[in-house]
Amino acid sequence: QVQLVESGGGLVQAGGSLRLSCAASGRTFSNYGMSWFRQAPGKAREFVAGLSGSGISTSYADSVTGRFTISRDNAKHTVSLEMNSLKPEDTAVYYCAAARFRVPETYLDVDYWGQGTQVTVSS
C-alpha cells in the first residue's frame, strides 16, 4: 500500500512559478514509476509528466514540455514538479500518481492517487 500526499499548490500570476511536492509512504518507493496528472473543471484528467523508478527516464505532455520539470528523491520518498512560465490554462487540480514497475501515463495505469492540490494561474 502506498499513500501519496501532495503539497505546494496555490495562486500565481501568469508567467510565475510553483513547485509541487508529493510525499510517498512505503518502503519500496524506487519500485514505482511516478507521475503528475491534472484535471481542470469540466475536463478529463490528463497526464502532465512522469518518471521511472530510477529517475532516469522522463516523459512530458506536449503542453508543458520546456516549462515543467519532474524529479524525485528516492531517499526522501518524494517526487516534485517544478512549474515555470505558468499560463492560465495550467489552472487545475494536480494529482500525484504511482504505478508499480511502470510510469503511469494514462488513468488506467495508475495504482495509487494522491488527494490533489489546486493550482490557479491568474491572467
PDB file of C-alpha atoms in Angstrom, residues 4-72:
ATOM      1  CA  LEU A   4       0.607   9.921  -1.567  1.00  0.00           C
ATOM      2  CA  VAL A   5       0.285  13.427  -0.143  1.00  0.00           C
ATOM      3  CA  GLU A   6       0.705  16.483  -2.366  1.00  0.00           C
ATOM      4  CA  SER A   7       1.624  19.991  -1.310  1.00  0.00           C
ATOM      5  CA  GLY A   8       2.711  23.270  -2.864  1.00  0.00           C
ATOM      6  CA  GLY A   9      -0.329  24.366  -4.833  1.00  0.00           C
ATOM      7  CA  GLY A  10      -1.637  27.904  -4.758  1.00  0.00           C
ATOM      8  CA  LEU A  11      -2.438  31.052  -6.687  1.00  0.00           C
ATOM      9  CA  VAL A  12       0.147  32.563  -9.014  1.00  0.00           C
ATOM     10  CA  GLN A  13       0.140  35.146 -11.786  1.00  0.00           C
ATOM     11  CA  ALA A  14       0.740  34.158 -15.386  1.00  0.00           C
ATOM     12  CA  GLY A  15       4.446  33.840 -16.066  1.00  0.00           C
ATOM     13  CA  GLY A  16       5.166  32.840 -12.493  1.00  0.00           C
ATOM     14  CA  SER A  17       6.428  29.607 -10.984  1.00  0.00           C
ATOM     15  CA  LEU A  18       5.300  26.993  -8.477  1.00  0.00           C
ATOM     16  CA  ARG A  19       6.820  23.815  -7.132  1.00  0.00           C
ATOM     17  CA  LEU A  20       4.598  20.891  -6.232  1.00  0.00           C
ATOM     18  CA  SER A  21       5.770  18.095  -3.971  1.00  0.00           C
ATOM     19  CA  CYS A  22       4.425  14.632  -3.296  1.00  0.00           C
ATOM     20  CA  ALA A  23       5.450  12.581  -0.268  1.00  0.00           C
ATOM     21  CA  ALA A  24       5.031   8.818  -0.525  1.00  0.00           C
ATOM     22  CA  SER A  25       4.761   6.207   2.189  1.00  0.00           C
ATOM     23  CA  GLY A  26       6.075   2.675   1.847  1.00  0.00           C
ATOM     24  CA  ARG A  27       9.487   1.041   1.790  1.00  0.00           C
ATOM     25  CA  THR A  28       9.823   0.272  -1.923  1.00  0.00           C
ATOM     26  CA  PHE A  29       9.431   3.750  -3.412  1.00  0.00           C
ATOM     27  CA  SER A  30      12.050   3.130  -6.091  1.00  0.00           C
ATOM     28  CA  ASN A  31       9.901   0.293  -7.496  1.00  0.00           C
ATOM     29  CA  TYR A  32       7.255   2.813  -8.510  1.00  0.00           C
ATOM     30  CA  GLY A  33       7.074   4.994 -11.552  1.00  0.00           C
ATOM     31  CA  MET A  34       5.679   8.373 -10.531  1.00  0.00           C
ATOM     32  CA  SER A  35       3.650  10.878 -12.492  1.00  0.00           C
ATOM     33  CA  TRP A  36       1.692  14.075 -12.196  1.00  0.00           C
ATOM     34  CA  PHE A  37      -1.765  14.390 -13.727  1.00  0.00           C
ATOM     35  CA  ARG A  38      -4.104  17.356 -13.706  1.00  0.00           C
ATOM     36  CA  GLN A  39      -7.804  17.948 -14.047  1.00  0.00           C
ATOM     37  CA  ALA A  40      -9.372  21.266 -14.977  1.00  0.00           C
ATOM     38  CA  PRO A  41     -13.068  21.958 -14.318  1.00  0.00           C
ATOM     39  CA  GLY A  42     -15.244  20.150 -16.836  1.00  0.00           C
ATOM     40  CA  LYS A  43     -12.303  18.325 -18.393  1.00  0.00           C
ATOM     41  CA  ALA A  44     -10.869  14.848 -18.165  1.00  0.00           C
ATOM     42  CA  ARG A  45      -7.856  14.128 -16.012  1.00  0.00           C
ATOM     43  CA  GLU A  46      -4.726  14.320 -18.152  1.00  0.00           C
ATOM     44  CA  PHE A  47      -1.118  13.226 -17.913  1.00  0.00           C
ATOM     45  CA  VAL A  48       1.381  16.013 -17.270  1.00  0.00           C
ATOM     46  CA  ALA A  49       4.759  14.424 -16.535  1.00  0.00           C
ATOM     47  CA  GLY A  50       6.228  11.126 -15.390  1.00  0.00           C
ATOM     48  CA  LEU A  51       9.484   9.461 -14.498  1.00  0.00           C
ATOM     49  CA  SER A  52      10.776   5.994 -13.867  1.00  0.00           C
ATOM     50  CA  GLY A  53      11.683   4.481 -10.517  1.00  0.00           C
ATOM     51  CA  SER A  54      15.344   5.264 -11.081  1.00  0.00           C
ATOM     52  CA  GLY A  55      14.518   8.799 -12.172  1.00  0.00           C
ATOM     53  CA  ILE A  56      16.464   8.335 -15.413  1.00  0.00           C
ATOM     54  CA  SER A  57      13.560   8.204 -17.854  1.00  0.00           C
ATOM     55  CA  THR A  58      11.139  11.105 -18.046  1.00  0.00           C
ATOM     56  CA  SER A  59       8.160  11.977 -20.207  1.00  0.00           C
ATOM     57  CA  TYR A  60       6.082  15.113 -20.582  1.00  0.00           C
ATOM     58  CA  ALA A  61       2.853  16.217 -22.184  1.00  0.00           C
ATOM     59  CA  ASP A  62       3.476  18.460 -25.179  1.00  0.00           C
ATOM     60  CA  SER A  63       1.666  21.320 -23.459  1.00  0.00           C
ATOM     61  CA  VAL A  64       4.217  21.502 -20.631  1.00  0.00           C
ATOM     62  CA  THR A  65       7.461  20.459 -22.346  1.00  0.00           C
ATOM     63  CA  GLY A  66      10.143  23.022 -21.726  1.00  0.00           C
ATOM     64  CA  ARG A  67       8.225  24.654 -18.862  1.00  0.00           C
ATOM     65  CA  PHE A  68       7.754  21.855 -16.301  1.00  0.00           C
ATOM     66  CA  THR A  69      10.370  19.553 -14.784  1.00  0.00           C
ATOM     67  CA  ILE A  70       9.663  16.398 -12.811  1.00  0.00           C
ATOM     68  CA  SER A  71      12.185  14.964 -10.376  1.00  0.00           C
ATOM     69  CA  ARG A  72      12.349  12.522  -7.492  1.00  0.00           C
TER      70      ARG A  72
END
